[in-house]
Amino acid sequence: MSEKKTTLPEAAAADGKETKIDVVAGNAKALVEQTAEDAAQEEENPLLLKLPVPYTFEGVCYTKLDLTGVENLTAADLIRASDIVERRKNHPTMVLELDMQYLFTCASFATGLPLEFFQRLPAKDAVSVKNAVSGSFFSE
């Protein structure tokens, strides 16, 4: 199954309004006139990350990451992520919830993006993802 890549001309609004292309978790969507309420919600939710510099992965440019799917992970997902990480390492991880590879695996499960997406992020963005996912595990 091939994913259709949306280009800026295809997503431009027909009525002449300014269109912002916003790629979140692998799905392109055009946002026209983002409301102040939408912007406030994004600022309040630590699992909605705005990337300071657009990030291109496999031909798609990402400006935001929606990690809210982390809230829907199950214990089985966490065990599966743990198993994947432990197979890749030569030593046990002391605290999985602080391990970057484990947190990226969880982010991959939550977003549907491949693990390589998170491994290739710029360092600052990678730490933001790590903190957001880890923080979601420890918050109420």
CSV table of C-alpha atoms in Angstrom, one decimal:
chain,number,residue,atom,x,y,z
A,1,MET,CA,0.0,0.0,0.0
A,2,SER,CA,1.6,3.3,-1.1
A,3,GLU,CA,1.0,6.5,0.9
A,4,LYS,CA,0.1,9.5,-1.2
A,5,LYS,CA,2.4,12.4,-0.5
A,6,THR,CA,0.5,15.7,-0.5
A,7,THR,CA,2.3,18.7,-2.0
A,8,LEU,CA,1.8,22.3,-1.2
A,9,PRO,CA,0.0,23.1,-4.5
A,10,GLU,CA,-2.4,20.2,-4.0
A,11,ALA,CA,-3.3,21.3,-0.5
A,12,ALA,CA,-3.7,25.0,-1.2
A,13,ALA,CA,-7.1,26.3,-0.4
A,14,ALA,CA,-9.3,27.0,-3.5
A,15,ASP,CA,-10.8,30.1,-2.0
A,16,GLY,CA,-7.5,31.9,-1.8
A,17,LYS,CA,-7.2,31.7,2.0
A,18,GLU,CA,-3.7,31.2,3.4
A,19,THR,CA,-3.1,27.5,3.9
A,20,LYS,CA,-0.7,26.0,6.3
A,21,ILE,CA,0.6,22.6,5.6
A,22,ASP,CA,1.0,20.7,8.8
A,23,VAL,CA,2.3,17.1,8.7
A,24,VAL,CA,1.6,15.2,11.9
A,25,ALA,CA,2.5,11.6,12.6
A,26,GLY,CA,2.8,10.7,8.9
A,27,ASN,CA,-0.5,12.1,7.7
A,28,ALA,CA,-0.6,15.3,5.7
A,29,LYS,CA,-3.4,17.7,6.4
A,30,ALA,CA,-4.1,21.3,5.4
A,31,LEU,CA,-5.1,23.6,8.2
A,32,VAL,CA,-6.9,26.7,7.2
A,33,GLU,CA,-7.2,29.5,9.7
A,34,GLN,CA,-6.0,27.8,12.9
A,35,THR,CA,-8.1,29.1,15.7
A,36,ALA,CA,-6.7,30.6,18.9
A,37,GLU,CA,-8.4,27.7,20.8
A,38,ASP,CA,-6.5,25.2,18.7
A,39,ALA,CA,-3.2,26.9,19.3
A,40,ALA,CA,-3.8,27.1,23.0
A,41,GLN,CA,-4.6,23.4,23.1
A,42,GLU,CA,-1.4,22.6,21.3
A,43,GLU,CA,0.6,24.7,23.8
A,44,GLU,CA,-1.1,23.0,26.8
A,45,ASN,CA,-0.6,19.4,25.6
A,46,PRO,CA,3.1,18.3,26.1
A,47,LEU,CA,2.4,15.4,23.7
A,48,LEU,CA,1.9,17.8,20.7
A,49,LEU,CA,5.4,18.8,19.8
A,50,LYS,CA,6.1,21.7,17.4
A,51,LEU,CA,9.5,21.1,15.7
A,52,PRO,CA,11.5,24.3,15.7
A,53,VAL,CA,13.0,23.3,12.3
A,54,PRO,CA,11.0,21.3,9.8
A,55,TYR,CA,12.2,17.7,9.7
A,56,THR,CA,12.2,15.7,6.4
A,57,PHE,CA,12.0,11.9,6.6
A,58,GLU,CA,11.4,9.7,3.5
A,59,GLY,CA,10.4,12.7,1.4
A,60,VAL,CA,7.8,14.1,3.9
A,61,CYS,CA,8.5,17.3,5.8
A,62,TYR,CA,7.2,17.3,9.4
A,63,THR,CA,6.5,20.5,11.4
A,64,LYS,CA,4.8,18.9,14.3
A,65,LEU,CA,4.6,15.5,16.1
A,66,ASP,CA,1.4,14.2,17.6
A,67,LEU,CA,2.5,11.8,20.4
A,68,THR,CA,-1.0,11.7,22.0
A,69,GLY,CA,-1.2,8.0,21.0
A,70,VAL,CA,1.1,7.3,23.9
A,71,GLU,CA,-1.9,7.7,26.1
A,72,ASN,CA,-3.5,4.7,24.4
A,73,LEU,CA,-0.6,2.3,24.8
A,74,THR,CA,-1.3,-0.8,26.8
A,75,ALA,CA,0.9,-2.9,29.1
A,76,ALA,CA,1.3,-5.3,26.3
A,77,ASP,CA,2.7,-2.5,24.1
A,78,LEU,CA,5.2,-1.6,26.8
A,79,ILE,CA,6.3,-5.2,27.2
A,80,ARG,CA,6.8,-5.5,23.5
A,81,ALA,CA,8.8,-2.3,23.4
A,82,SER,CA,10.9,-3.7,26.3
A,83,ASP,CA,11.5,-6.9,24.5
A,84,ILE,CA,12.6,-5.1,21.3
A,85,VAL,CA,15.1,-2.9,23.3
A,86,GLU,CA,16.5,-5.7,25.3
A,87,ARG,CA,17.2,-7.8,22.2
A,88,ARG,CA,19.2,-4.9,20.6
A,89,LYS,CA,21.3,-4.1,23.6
A,90,ASN,CA,24.2,-6.1,25.1
A,91,HIS,CA,23.4,-5.1,28.7
A,92,PRO,CA,20.1,-4.6,30.6
A,93,THR,CA,18.6,-1.2,30.9
A,94,MET,CA,18.3,-0.1,34.5
A,95,VAL,CA,15.2,2.2,34.1
A,96,LEU,CA,13.4,1.6,30.9
A,97,GLU,CA,11.2,4.7,31.3
A,98,LEU,CA,14.3,6.8,31.0
A,99,ASP,CA,16.0,4.9,28.1
A,100,MET,CA,15.9,6.8,24.8
A,101,GLN,CA,15.6,3.7,22.6
A,102,TYR,CA,12.7,2.4,24.7
A,103,LEU,CA,10.9,5.7,24.6
A,104,PHE,CA,11.5,6.0,20.8
A,105,THR,CA,10.0,2.5,20.4
A,106,CYS,CA,7.0,3.5,22.4
A,107,ALA,CA,6.7,6.7,20.3
A,108,SER,CA,6.9,4.5,17.2
A,109,PHE,CA,4.0,2.4,18.4
A,110,ALA,CA,2.0,5.4,19.3
A,111,THR,CA,2.4,7.3,16.0
A,112,GLY,CA,2.8,4.5,13.5
A,113,LEU,CA,6.1,6.0,12.3
A,114,PRO,CA,9.1,3.7,12.0
A,115,LEU,CA,11.7,3.7,14.7
A,116,GLU,CA,14.2,5.1,12.3
A,117,PHE,CA,12.1,8.3,12.1
A,118,PHE,CA,12.9,9.0,15.8
A,119,GLN,CA,16.5,7.8,15.6
A,120,ARG,CA,17.3,10.3,12.8
A,121,LEU,CA,15.7,13.3,14.6
A,122,PRO,CA,18.1,16.3,15.4
A,123,ALA,CA,19.4,15.9,19.0
A,124,LYS,CA,17.3,18.7,20.4
A,125,ASP,CA,14.0,17.3,18.9
A,126,ALA,CA,15.0,13.8,20.0
A,127,VAL,CA,15.3,14.9,23.6
A,128,SER,CA,12.0,16.7,23.4
A,129,VAL,CA,10.3,13.4,22.2
A,130,LYS,CA,12.1,11.5,24.9
A,131,ASN,CA,10.9,13.9,27.6
A,132,ALA,CA,7.4,14.1,26.3
A,133,VAL,CA,6.9,10.3,26.2
A,134,SER,CA,8.7,9.7,29.5
A,135,GLY,CA,6.7,12.6,31.1
A,136,SER,CA,3.5,11.0,30.0
A,137,PHE,CA,4.4,7.8,31.9
A,138,PHE,CA,5.0,9.6,35.1
A,139,SER,CA,2.1,12.1,35.0
A,140,GLU,CA,-1.4,11.5,36.4
